[in-house]
Structures are given as C-alpha cells and as structure tokens.
Amino acid sequence: MSGKVETHEFQAESRQLLQLVVHSIYSNKDVFLRELISNASDALDKLRLESLRDGDLDADTSDPHITLETDPEARTLTVRDNGIGMSREEVKGLIGTIAKSGTAEFVRKLKEANANKDAAASADLIGSFGVGFYSSFMVADKVTLVTRRAGERAGTRWESTGEGTYELEALDEAPQGTSVTLHLKPTDTEDHLYDYTDVNRLRQIVRKHSDFIPWPVRTTVEHPAKDAEDGDGTATERTVETLNSMKALWARPQSEITEEEYKEFYKHVSHDWSDPLETIHTRAEGTFEYQAVLFIPSHAPLDLYQQGGRRGVHLYVRRVFIMDDCTSLLPNYLRFVKGVVDAQDLSLNVSREALQQDRQIQLMHRRLVKKILSTVKELRTKDNERYRTFWREFGPAVKESLLSDTDNRETLLDIASFPSTHHPEEQTSLRDYVSRMKDGQEHVYYLTGESRARLENSPHIEAFRAKGYEVLLLTDPVDEVWVEQVREFDGTPLQSIAKGQVDLDGDDDKESAEDEQRAKDFEPLLARLREVLSEDVKDVRLSSRLTTSPACVVGDSHDITPNLEKMYRAMGQELPRVKRILELNPDHPLVTRLRENHAANDADAALAETAELLYGMALLAEGGELADPTRFTRLLADRLATAL
C-alpha cells in the first residue's frame, strides 16, 4: 500500500532556478547521465562505509551496482542503484528544494550568463551549485524518484514535471537504494536531444564520462540469438553488459592516462561542468604509502567564503571510500582543491576525530600542501596566464594562509601577487617589488583599504607618488590582518604608509634645519589645534607625506586601522575607540593661511570650526565616516556663505 500523495510547491526562486537549469545548457545534454551515475556511485560508497561502521545494518551489500533500464515504447530511462538510499526527510531536504543556500545569487548569475549568451558560464554555475540532479529536466518532461534508505522499511516516491510543484508519497515497500525514472522528451537532434533509450548511445556516454566509476554500470542488451531456430531469423536473447571499466584512475600510471580522462574524473569528483585549471597526480612510497589525484578548479565555487562551505577532497583507504570532504588532508585555505587521496595503511572505520590526530594523515597533509604550493609556484614561472587565473579566483583564500601556516609562509609570500602603483592593471610579486626598490629604500610600502580607486586617490600616497616610490595597494579584507603578522619579506620590513612617521628625504642637514625652523613657526597653531581637537585626535603634527592635500589622518605604528576596526564592529565585536593623528601639509595655502590668522588673532572663535572642517575633510579623503555629518555640513555651509 501507498500513503497519501502530498503536493508541494517549489519556492518562487526555486521555480526560476529550475527553469534556468532546463533552458540554459545549449549543448552536450548528455551530461545529465554523468550526474545521475555520479550520485548513484556516491550512494554506493556511503552504503559500503555505513556497513563497515555498523555491522548490524539491515542492508543488502552482496552485489552493489548501478543499472540503466530502458523502455523505448514508453520512452523512459531509469537509473537505479542499490546504495544507501534516502529517508523521507532527506528527500524533502535534498531533492524537494533546489540549492538550499544561495539560490537568489545563483539565479542572478545564471540570468547574467544567459543574457550574455554565455553557455559555458551557465554550465559552470550549475556545477558550482551542485544541482546536477535537476539536469534531468533538460531531457525529460517528468522525473520520478523512488527511494528507500538502507535499514528502513518504508520508501518514498518523489515526482515532478519541473513546472512549479512536486509530489511526495510514502511507500510501504520499495527496493533498497534509489531509482530515477526519466520520462524522456521527443528526440530532437538539432537541440542535442538524442534517443536515450538507445543502448549504444548510453554505452558511448558512460565510457566517455563515467568509465572510472568504481561500481559496475550495467544494462540489458538485446541481440540476435546464436542458435536461432526461427525461420525468419528474428529470435533474440537478452544479456547483461557492464558498460564501464571500473579502473581507479589514481592507481594507474600517469603515462597511461589521457588529458580527457583527467578532465572527466575531475568533473565526477567535483560535480563541476568546466575543465580543471591544473591537475596534480602524485604518489608516495616507503614508510607510508598513498596515491593522490588533485585538481585546482578554473573558477572559485560560490560557497568559497561561506561558513561551512563544501570541501572537495575524497579519502579512500585501499580503494574503499571513507569520506567525501576530508578536512584533515588539506588546510582551510586550500579548501577549493578537489580530488582523491587513497591511503594504504589507515583503518577502514577511522573517524573524523581520529584523523585529526593520526600521524600518517599529518604527514600526508604536509606533503600534499607542499606539492600544491610548488605546483602553483611553477605555474607562475611557466604559464603566467593560468597563474593569473588562479590568483584572481583563489588569491584572497590563499592569503588566509599567511595568518595560519607559518611553516610555508616563505613559499606563500613567493607565490602571492598584489596590485601596486607600478602598473595600473598587472599585479606584482614581493620579489619583483624588492628588485625595483629605489636606492636607499629600506621598506616595502603598502596601503590597505576598500578599493584600488580609493587608495590611489588617498592623501597618504601623494608624496610617494611624487618621489617615485612604489606602493602595494591591498584591498582584500584579509590584507588588513596578515600585514600585522608578516613583518618582513626576505629581510625587507613591510611598512604601512598610513601609520607612523614617514621620511622620504633622508637626513640631509640643510633640510633638517629647514624642518626644525618650520616646526617652530607652526608650533603655536599645532598646540591650539591639539587643544580644540583633543576629543578626536591624540596629536597634531606637520606631515612629509602630503603634496596636494591640506591634511590627512594617520595611525601610530601599532594602531588598528579604521578599515579593520570597521570589520570587527560588523562582526559584532566592540572595540575601544582609537584616536589617530592629524597631519597638516605646511605648504598648502589653507594651512599657511590658518597659521597666519592664528598668529594675528589666537583667540579667534572661528579657528575651532575651521579645525573641525579640516579634520572632517581628512577623514572623508581617506574614505572614513564623520561622527556628526549634519554638523559638518552646517559648518561648511556657514563658511561658504561667509566667503561669498
């Protein structure tokens, strides 16, 4: 008996998403089968692992396999497995809703790709969001899923035409595992819709996309009987054929693996629709052995910076699947790397907690990290175009390592790239920066902020630009943090040009004497401004970093930056207020007139308002926020009215 049929509606965004998935792939609709076989393979992996961990699990593990069943007359294709299956709640959570997080962002990006007629971008996005199951609707008018979780009695049926609703029904009986039946659309070769009830077509697709699946993919083949006695010779017999070779790609010699096989294996383990940027095939022998095939994707997943985003390295032990997101094999900053690691000497029922303490895992972790970083370093020297793609997609994540991976910090600094004033578009390495340093320059200068445009127009950079000093322009949020911990590169100290004192003129005696005299001339004004602005600044002094702006605000050498302070507050962490230093440009007409007016009348009440305006302008010039914008605009309006 079956239970009551329930009809549910997709959420509005999910309906949009489903329609975009159906209509956004303009070619190669064959990949729907790869996605379904990949899901079935995962289910078989999970059943084997579950049965190893739970000896009392009521499940049939005698012949794990995937079956493709065709019915040309009914125009259906069924992909069936006898794997772990799903409970009713899992069906509702994993199949009943599309892209559980980030749906709105996915819809927006997919619409943009379609508007630009960029089919490749559309495919990449679908792979990024892991909605491969819904690619079934590219070739089917209706999809029926029947599943029963191993160890449970009841099953679940899910069915939808992909229009806006889906049906859920409880089943008293169902085979262990999952079957997905596609009610196929009419064949239309012009729209790349082929006859997916044709066994030859299925054989071709499986061998191209899923030949390395570790489980047999079977189908029933009908062919003429060998000893047909019929007079017309039409007698046939049916045999079961295994369509894939089931050879573990990572265990084969590299010389025997084609580039196309690597690409298809990457798409299988990553559920991505685009080719990888780089492939790393490595093995270790000796006291402990492992084999690994790792991939650097060609684009960042959309959950790269989301808490709890998916990790991509599968752990096997002697070709037995253990887990699909082994966080102990690679550090968090390499969470975008996909692939498989097959260890020889681990326990088959090892837990995640035990992995963190396992010595062999720790050794593999160190070796794999060094291999990946050396591969990126080699990319930089031998294929700069692909390196630039890597850094554009993953640079901010890799820079997180400068906070945590002290063992590899030197290598990480060598592979990092940063925007700088040296070139308006190209980024530079720290080593190239050091090679271009001016004679007598003792620091690598940098400036942090929210955008390159804002940094290039910052008052702090004026004197450096005028004197030809190169400045790194660091705009990623992580830059605010790592520069506080990484004090030098290859013996050359790093210095923020928005902190501390700056002396770009050296120790020339004549200039020092001139500076001393100028300091004496301005000291009465500076003392008055310190008094007026005591609530906002810790000091007021003359600046050597300004050429065109009247003033700027700088921090002490060890002060937290305003941008970092803003980031902490956005995360709900309240910090004590940090007073900064107001620096004045003694050559600016506004500052010189202010000194003259103060000398003529040091009791002028307007001086305090002018000081507020000067401080407010300095804050705005660096992209800061005014404590009282209303008062600032009123003072500015009054001063403009007086001047007219």
XYZ file of C-alpha atoms in Angstrom:
644
model
C 0.000 0.000 0.000
C 0.985 3.584 -0.549
C 0.372 6.603 1.599
C -1.368 9.833 0.835
C 0.064 11.811 -2.086
C 1.149 15.269 -0.995
C 1.662 18.095 -3.460
C 4.199 20.780 -2.584
C 5.142 23.971 -4.394
C 8.695 24.959 -5.168
C 9.657 28.325 -3.741
C 9.453 31.169 -6.270
C 13.242 31.373 -6.589
C 13.474 27.600 -6.904
C 10.980 27.641 -9.796
C 13.081 30.292 -11.520
C 16.197 28.272 -10.916
C 14.708 25.073 -12.287
C 13.572 26.788 -15.481
C 17.033 28.315 -15.926
C 18.692 24.936 -15.424
C 16.427 23.358 -18.041
C 16.961 26.048 -20.659
C 20.491 27.311 -20.036
C 22.573 24.447 -21.447
C 22.705 24.860 -25.214
C 24.763 21.746 -25.996
C 26.005 18.457 -24.541
C 22.827 17.484 -22.726
C 24.390 14.011 -22.405
C 25.988 15.103 -19.121
C 22.704 14.561 -17.268
C 23.579 10.855 -17.243
C 27.002 11.540 -15.773
C 25.352 13.452 -12.918
C 22.856 10.678 -12.153
C 25.525 7.954 -12.279
C 27.783 10.063 -10.076
C 25.002 10.433 -7.500
C 24.385 6.682 -7.626
C 28.096 5.994 -7.154
C 28.153 8.250 -4.097
C 25.184 6.329 -2.663
C 27.029 3.021 -3.086
C 30.175 4.481 -1.485
C 28.153 5.618 1.507
C 26.431 2.245 1.895
C 29.757 0.393 1.949
C 31.142 2.791 4.563
C 27.960 2.591 6.663
C 28.013 -1.210 6.574
C 31.645 -1.226 7.747
C 30.827 1.045 10.652
C 27.555 -0.659 11.600
C 27.744 -4.446 11.474
C 24.054 -4.712 12.390
C 22.839 -2.569 9.480
C 19.949 -4.344 7.749
C 21.110 -3.849 4.190
C 21.977 -5.943 1.160
C 25.631 -5.340 0.237
C 26.182 -8.554 -1.730
C 26.166 -7.008 -5.218
C 26.479 -3.211 -5.267
C 25.844 -1.890 -8.751
C 24.150 0.708 -10.947
C 21.611 -0.301 -13.560
C 20.379 1.578 -16.619
C 16.937 0.367 -17.699
C 15.354 1.490 -20.952
C 11.834 1.212 -22.342
C 11.747 2.511 -25.937
C 7.973 2.144 -26.204
C 7.226 4.093 -23.023
C 10.131 6.491 -23.757
C 11.662 6.078 -20.285
C 15.186 5.709 -18.923
C 15.715 4.579 -15.319
C 18.993 4.955 -13.415
C 18.840 2.562 -10.455
C 21.274 1.832 -7.622
C 21.109 -0.370 -4.522
C 23.073 2.062 -2.377
C 22.326 3.869 0.863
C 19.031 5.382 -0.341
C 17.204 8.293 1.287
C 14.683 8.724 4.047
C 11.567 10.827 3.514
C 13.134 13.784 5.326
C 16.267 13.514 3.220
C 14.177 13.519 0.055
C 12.415 16.689 1.190
C 15.683 18.341 2.182
C 17.920 17.244 -0.687
C 15.531 16.702 -3.608
C 12.436 18.669 -2.663
C 14.214 22.008 -2.539
C 16.715 23.312 -5.035
C 20.064 24.744 -3.944
C 19.364 25.016 -0.236
C 21.526 28.127 0.156
C 22.425 30.928 -2.197
C 19.520 30.383 -4.588
C 18.959 34.082 -5.249
C 22.632 34.646 -6.067
C 22.637 31.610 -8.341
C 19.560 32.837 -10.224
C 21.096 36.277 -10.691
C 24.390 34.940 -12.049
C 22.698 32.412 -14.298
C 20.437 35.105 -15.758
C 23.503 37.231 -16.475
C 25.188 34.334 -18.240
C 22.081 33.727 -20.344
C 21.732 37.415 -21.182
C 25.312 37.360 -22.447
C 24.674 34.151 -24.420
C 27.456 32.518 -22.411
C 26.564 28.842 -22.342
C 29.885 27.844 -20.774
C 29.335 30.242 -17.887
C 25.860 28.826 -17.371
C 27.217 25.300 -17.205
C 29.952 26.332 -14.783
C 27.407 27.923 -12.474
C 25.183 24.864 -12.452
C 28.159 22.736 -11.493
C 29.128 25.234 -8.791
C 25.771 24.901 -7.074
C 25.612 21.118 -7.196
C 22.171 20.918 -8.784
C 23.176 18.168 -11.206
C 20.072 16.082 -10.414
C 17.932 18.799 -11.968
C 19.800 18.495 -15.269
C 17.431 15.523 -15.770
C 14.755 18.019 -16.767
C 16.846 19.036 -19.783
C 15.911 15.710 -21.369
C 12.738 14.685 -19.506
C 9.196 16.050 -19.265
C 8.705 14.289 -15.928
C 11.046 12.728 -13.369
C 10.004 10.063 -10.864
C 12.280 9.135 -7.973
C 11.661 6.097 -5.736
C 13.967 5.507 -2.786
C 14.337 3.576 0.454
C 17.109 4.127 2.951
C 19.087 1.049 3.971
C 17.858 -0.221 7.336
C 14.388 1.323 6.978
C 11.133 -0.387 5.978
C 9.190 2.324 4.141
C 10.141 4.112 0.976
C 9.349 7.462 -0.653
C 8.258 8.495 -4.126
C 9.086 11.988 -5.459
C 7.722 13.165 -8.794
C 7.701 16.452 -10.677
C 7.330 17.866 -14.158
C 9.632 20.709 -13.192
C 6.929 23.309 -13.682
C 6.261 24.511 -10.160
C 5.173 21.630 -7.929
C 6.350 18.204 -6.856
C 4.569 15.234 -5.299
C 5.642 13.221 -2.263
C 4.186 9.821 -1.422
C 5.061 7.339 1.310
C 5.503 3.748 0.080
C 5.056 0.671 2.248
C 7.528 -1.213 0.094
C 10.382 -0.148 -2.138
C 13.718 -1.644 -3.188
C 16.781 -0.589 -1.194
C 18.525 2.361 -2.873
C 17.265 4.892 -5.370
C 15.783 4.763 -8.847
C 15.356 7.848 -11.028
C 12.986 7.371 -13.958
C 13.104 9.951 -16.730
C 10.037 10.288 -18.962
C 12.007 11.439 -21.973
C 11.222 14.309 -24.286
C 10.898 13.568 -28.024
C 14.190 13.162 -29.847
C 15.410 16.418 -31.406
C 18.991 16.208 -32.673
C 19.026 19.899 -33.631
C 18.505 20.725 -29.952
C 21.008 17.990 -28.953
C 18.236 15.787 -27.589
C 19.155 12.237 -28.561
C 17.445 8.889 -28.090
C 18.464 7.953 -24.540
C 16.689 4.601 -24.796
C 19.352 3.577 -27.344
C 21.850 1.294 -25.582
C 24.619 2.285 -27.983
C 24.138 5.934 -27.016
C 24.205 5.060 -23.311
C 27.339 2.948 -23.772
C 29.074 5.856 -25.507
C 28.141 8.333 -22.750
C 29.191 6.033 -19.912
C 32.560 5.243 -21.456
C 33.234 8.907 -22.056
C 32.091 10.358 -18.724
C 31.885 7.550 -16.150
C 34.313 4.814 -17.158
C 36.276 5.172 -13.868
C 33.255 4.775 -11.557
C 34.328 2.039 -9.078
C 30.957 0.261 -9.325
C 29.633 -1.674 -12.328
C 27.217 0.271 -14.511
C 25.044 -2.392 -16.104
C 22.365 -2.509 -18.739
C 20.469 -5.233 -20.545
C 21.401 -5.665 -24.193
C 19.222 -7.445 -26.714
C 20.883 -9.106 -29.704
C 20.210 -11.967 -32.153
C 20.289 -15.415 -30.583
C 23.294 -17.516 -31.503
C 21.268 -20.639 -32.245
C 18.081 -19.134 -33.602
C 15.728 -21.796 -34.965
C 13.127 -19.375 -36.275
C 12.771 -19.448 -39.983
C 12.833 -15.672 -40.229
C 15.978 -15.328 -38.076
C 14.412 -12.809 -35.699
C 14.973 -14.733 -32.437
C 16.790 -12.615 -29.842
C 18.318 -13.075 -26.434
C 18.989 -10.628 -23.611
C 22.297 -10.362 -21.780
C 23.586 -8.057 -19.069
C 26.534 -5.890 -20.107
C 28.834 -3.838 -17.859
C 29.462 -0.527 -19.593
C 32.420 0.829 -17.587
C 35.936 -0.461 -16.880
C 35.838 0.417 -13.115
C 39.585 1.158 -13.062
C 40.599 3.570 -10.279
C 42.203 6.380 -12.218
C 44.526 7.415 -9.382
C 46.027 3.907 -9.254
C 47.022 3.899 -12.922
C 50.401 5.155 -14.191
C 50.295 8.774 -15.340
C 51.664 7.787 -18.734
C 48.533 5.718 -19.388
C 46.019 8.439 -18.516
C 44.874 10.907 -21.146
C 44.105 14.555 -20.509
C 40.481 13.862 -21.359
C 40.292 11.140 -18.695
C 41.667 13.533 -16.086
C 39.062 16.130 -17.064
C 36.189 13.673 -16.822
C 37.425 12.367 -13.484
C 37.590 15.940 -12.178
C 34.004 16.557 -13.250
C 32.962 13.390 -11.464
C 34.579 14.213 -8.106
C 33.804 17.939 -8.168
C 30.372 17.983 -9.854
C 31.752 20.859 -11.899
C 30.936 21.296 -15.569
C 34.137 23.045 -16.604
C 37.675 21.705 -17.034
C 40.191 21.999 -14.185
C 42.888 24.652 -14.258
C 45.631 22.254 -13.155
C 45.974 18.536 -12.390
C 48.328 17.145 -9.713
C 48.949 13.383 -9.782
C 51.304 12.235 -7.058
C 52.186 9.177 -5.016
C 54.390 8.400 -2.007
C 56.127 5.138 -1.184
C 58.146 3.999 1.786
C 57.172 4.042 5.457
C 53.671 5.081 4.461
C 52.076 4.988 1.049
C 49.360 6.976 -0.642
C 48.203 7.946 -4.105
C 46.501 11.227 -4.931
C 44.931 12.967 -7.889
C 44.168 16.586 -7.014
C 42.707 19.363 -9.124
C 42.791 23.135 -8.963
C 39.470 24.343 -10.431
C 39.341 27.022 -13.102
C 36.858 29.113 -11.094
C 36.030 29.649 -7.440
C 32.934 27.907 -6.047
C 30.253 30.317 -4.919
C 30.441 28.994 -1.346
C 34.216 29.549 -1.085
C 33.808 32.226 1.583
C 30.664 30.876 3.231
C 30.818 29.335 6.682
C 30.561 25.573 6.316
C 31.201 25.598 2.564
C 31.838 22.220 0.948
C 35.369 20.782 0.900
C 36.418 18.760 -2.087
C 38.946 16.009 -1.224
C 37.671 12.420 -1.029
C 39.520 10.000 1.245
C 39.866 6.341 0.294
C 41.684 3.549 2.111
C 42.900 0.803 -0.237
C 40.267 1.972 -2.756
C 37.490 1.826 -0.160
C 35.610 5.107 0.086
C 35.818 6.673 3.576
C 34.532 10.236 3.295
C 33.919 12.878 0.635
C 35.000 16.023 2.480
C 38.104 15.101 4.451
C 39.060 18.360 6.154
C 42.210 16.870 7.717
C 44.071 16.336 4.442
C 44.382 19.986 3.436
C 44.277 23.284 5.338
C 41.247 25.516 5.137
C 42.927 27.996 2.793
C 43.159 25.207 0.160
C 39.509 24.253 0.572
C 38.880 24.822 -3.153
C 41.154 21.910 -4.180
C 39.234 18.848 -5.411
C 40.316 15.259 -5.851
C 41.007 11.875 -4.277
C 43.606 10.652 -1.796
C 43.943 6.876 -1.359
C 45.920 5.833 1.740
C 47.214 2.298 2.224
C 47.584 1.881 5.979
C 44.641 3.656 7.636
C 41.812 1.886 9.404
C 38.665 1.489 7.299
C 36.450 2.757 10.118
C 38.622 5.721 11.079
C 36.603 8.651 12.440
C 36.969 12.345 11.640
C 38.198 12.956 15.187
C 40.859 10.250 14.892
C 42.009 11.617 11.531
C 42.964 14.908 13.137
C 45.429 13.095 15.426
C 46.664 10.432 13.007
C 50.384 10.775 12.271
C 50.103 9.477 8.708
C 47.341 11.954 7.922
C 49.516 14.751 9.285
C 52.443 13.641 7.102
C 50.182 13.426 4.037
C 48.797 16.861 4.901
C 52.274 18.417 4.903
C 53.385 16.692 1.708
C 50.214 17.489 -0.220
C 50.354 21.158 0.793
C 53.959 21.446 -0.354
C 53.104 19.711 -3.637
C 50.192 22.060 -4.340
C 52.185 25.189 -3.479
C 55.153 24.075 -5.597
C 52.738 23.457 -8.489
C 51.354 26.999 -8.179
C 54.888 28.397 -7.994
C 55.785 26.510 -11.165
C 52.646 27.852 -12.848
C 53.827 31.365 -12.097
C 57.140 30.874 -13.870
C 55.990 28.677 -16.761
C 52.399 29.709 -17.506
C 51.694 33.180 -16.187
C 48.267 33.339 -17.823
C 46.988 30.337 -15.911
C 48.673 31.617 -12.750
C 46.791 34.912 -13.085
C 43.543 32.953 -13.390
C 44.427 31.014 -10.240
C 45.259 34.129 -8.231
C 42.198 36.027 -9.444
C 39.910 33.187 -8.346
C 41.646 31.981 -5.188
C 44.131 34.668 -4.101
C 42.088 36.000 -1.140
C 41.632 32.456 0.196
C 45.326 31.619 -0.188
C 46.308 34.818 1.649
C 44.463 33.461 4.698
C 47.426 31.087 4.995
C 49.730 33.963 5.940
C 47.916 34.026 9.283
C 47.976 30.296 9.987
C 50.629 28.413 8.002
C 53.935 29.669 9.380
C 55.784 26.581 8.086
C 55.053 27.517 4.462
C 54.941 31.303 4.862
C 58.058 31.942 2.788
C 56.691 29.906 -0.134
C 53.270 31.531 0.208
C 54.788 35.021 0.080
C 56.674 33.968 -3.042
C 53.531 32.854 -4.906
C 51.375 35.798 -3.793
C 50.589 38.746 -6.067
C 49.414 42.240 -5.188
C 48.219 45.331 -7.047
C 50.647 48.223 -6.843
C 51.269 51.696 -8.197
C 53.852 50.190 -10.581
C 51.177 49.143 -13.088
C 47.502 50.143 -13.399
C 46.335 46.557 -14.084
C 49.099 43.970 -13.654
C 49.877 42.678 -10.161
C 53.357 42.255 -8.759
C 55.134 39.742 -6.572
C 57.004 40.877 -3.483
C 60.249 39.675 -5.030
C 59.690 41.822 -8.119
C 58.791 44.770 -5.886
C 62.055 44.425 -3.957
C 64.035 44.225 -7.205
C 62.588 47.635 -8.224
C 63.209 49.420 -4.919
C 64.970 52.795 -5.132
C 68.489 53.236 -3.817
C 68.327 53.791 -0.093
C 64.759 52.476 0.225
C 64.541 50.307 3.326
C 60.877 49.256 3.391
C 58.208 47.604 1.273
C 55.498 50.272 1.376
C 51.823 49.337 1.368
C 48.400 50.868 1.919
C 45.204 48.999 2.843
C 41.641 49.992 2.046
C 38.357 49.038 0.430
C 39.172 49.665 -3.242
C 42.060 50.456 -5.538
C 40.452 53.672 -6.748
C 40.093 54.951 -3.188
C 43.692 54.049 -2.328
C 45.105 55.680 -5.448
C 43.335 58.921 -4.506
C 44.318 58.742 -0.841
C 46.284 61.705 0.566
C 48.712 59.231 2.161
C 50.112 58.254 -1.209
C 50.843 61.740 -2.588
C 54.476 62.114 -1.583
C 55.292 58.503 -2.525
C 53.872 59.033 -5.997
C 55.676 62.380 -6.377
C 59.029 60.830 -5.415
C 58.564 57.647 -7.468
C 58.187 55.128 -4.631
C 56.113 52.047 -5.435
C 53.257 51.259 -3.029
C 51.312 47.989 -2.717
C 47.542 48.600 -2.832
C 45.928 45.954 -0.612
C 42.135 45.801 -0.895
C 41.107 42.286 0.242
C 39.653 42.126 3.777
C 42.272 39.549 4.780
C 45.023 42.033 3.860
C 44.101 44.117 6.886
C 45.027 41.198 9.133
C 48.005 39.417 7.621
C 50.147 42.557 7.230
C 50.046 42.902 11.019
C 51.657 39.467 11.428
C 54.017 39.325 8.445
C 56.568 41.953 9.344
C 59.054 41.425 6.514
C 59.777 39.720 3.226
C 63.219 38.234 2.646
C 64.721 40.584 5.240
C 62.962 43.741 3.994
C 60.464 45.191 6.501
C 56.886 45.979 5.430
C 55.561 49.427 6.367
C 52.129 50.978 6.064
C 52.266 54.481 4.624
C 49.205 55.364 6.709
C 50.971 54.699 10.008
C 53.842 56.258 11.918
C 56.268 58.885 10.690
C 57.404 58.953 7.079
C 60.757 60.381 5.980
C 61.351 60.170 2.251
C 64.048 62.862 2.165
C 66.769 61.200 4.205
C 68.879 63.015 6.796
C 70.158 65.930 4.794
C 71.416 68.595 7.274
C 70.080 71.549 5.309
C 66.597 70.084 5.033
C 66.655 69.096 8.701
C 67.439 72.679 9.671
C 64.610 73.948 7.478
C 62.257 71.406 9.014
C 63.216 72.491 12.519
C 62.536 76.146 11.726
C 59.218 75.342 10.120
C 58.226 73.250 13.118
C 58.935 76.217 15.402
C 56.855 78.510 13.190
C 53.865 76.150 13.230
C 54.062 75.011 16.844
C 51.635 77.663 18.233
C 48.995 76.620 15.671
C 49.608 72.913 16.301
C 49.245 73.404 20.060
C 45.965 75.243 19.555
C 44.626 72.516 17.249
C 45.600 69.810 19.736
C 43.507 71.610 22.311
C 40.500 72.093 20.012
C 40.526 68.542 18.626
C 41.556 66.729 21.818
C 38.357 64.647 21.791
C 39.092 63.322 18.287
C 42.877 63.074 17.841
C 45.844 62.164 20.005
C 48.214 64.588 18.271
C 48.509 67.214 15.525
C 51.786 67.470 13.614
C 53.299 68.520 10.311
C 53.394 65.991 7.508
C 56.031 64.955 4.990
C 53.688 62.584 3.125
C 51.381 65.265 1.623
C 51.917 67.273 -1.550
C 48.469 68.485 -2.662
C 46.035 67.766 0.200
C 45.846 70.071 3.223
C 45.649 67.299 5.835
C 45.427 63.563 6.464
C 44.762 61.284 9.398
C 47.329 58.602 10.279
C 47.730 55.998 12.996
C 50.567 55.171 15.315
C 52.758 52.279 14.256
C 50.816 49.703 16.256
C 47.297 51.156 15.974
C 44.473 49.156 14.407
C 43.414 50.540 11.017
C 39.968 52.146 10.593
C 39.030 49.536 7.984
C 39.913 46.662 10.323
C 38.061 48.382 13.152
C 35.004 48.615 10.891
C 35.284 44.906 10.055
C 35.402 43.936 13.734
C 32.354 46.080 14.503
C 30.482 44.490 11.579
C 31.141 41.107 13.212
C 29.635 42.385 16.462
C 32.927 42.960 18.286
C 33.024 46.308 20.051
C 36.485 47.857 20.334
C 37.711 50.796 22.388
C 37.947 53.945 20.302
C 41.379 54.519 18.784
C 42.411 58.154 18.471
C 44.607 58.899 15.493
C 46.989 61.686 14.463
C 46.096 64.673 12.270
C 48.933 65.655 9.936
C 48.990 69.047 8.189
C 50.632 69.957 4.912
C 52.692 73.078 5.747
C 52.886 74.030 2.063
C 49.154 74.035 1.420
C 47.561 77.517 1.137
C 44.770 76.599 3.553
C 47.249 75.568 6.262
C 49.540 78.565 5.750
C 46.579 80.979 5.905
C 45.352 79.212 9.021
C 48.776 79.763 10.647
C 48.764 83.436 9.654
C 45.256 84.006 11.024
C 46.122 82.267 14.263
C 49.277 84.349 14.645
C 47.253 87.532 14.086
C 44.442 86.555 16.469
C 44.970 83.420 18.555
C 41.607 83.944 20.286
C 39.567 83.817 17.056
C 36.496 81.659 17.766
C 36.282 80.652 14.099
C 39.530 78.720 14.449
C 37.792 75.870 16.267
C 35.224 75.476 13.479
C 37.965 75.573 10.838
C 39.824 72.863 12.743
C 36.686 70.678 12.733
C 36.290 71.176 8.997
C 39.946 70.365 8.359
C 39.715 67.157 10.410
C 36.434 66.186 8.710
C 37.937 66.692 5.250
C 40.899 64.493 6.179
C 38.533 61.714 7.291
C 36.457 61.919 4.122
C 39.556 61.959 1.913
C 40.593 58.509 3.186
C 37.065 57.119 2.965
C 36.288 57.449 6.666
C 32.989 58.291 8.319
C 32.109 61.524 10.096
C 30.871 61.260 13.665
C 28.328 64.058 13.030
C 27.714 64.601 9.295
C 24.918 67.112 9.986
C 27.184 69.398 11.994
C 29.933 69.129 9.376
C 27.628 70.160 6.520
C 26.225 73.039 8.568
C 29.700 74.349 9.381
C 30.721 74.011 5.739
C 27.597 75.811 4.520
C 28.127 78.659 7.006
C 31.763 79.047 5.994
C 30.893 79.077 2.286
C 28.168 81.695 2.890
C 30.673 83.904 4.747
C 33.220 83.584 1.931
C 30.752 84.626 -0.823
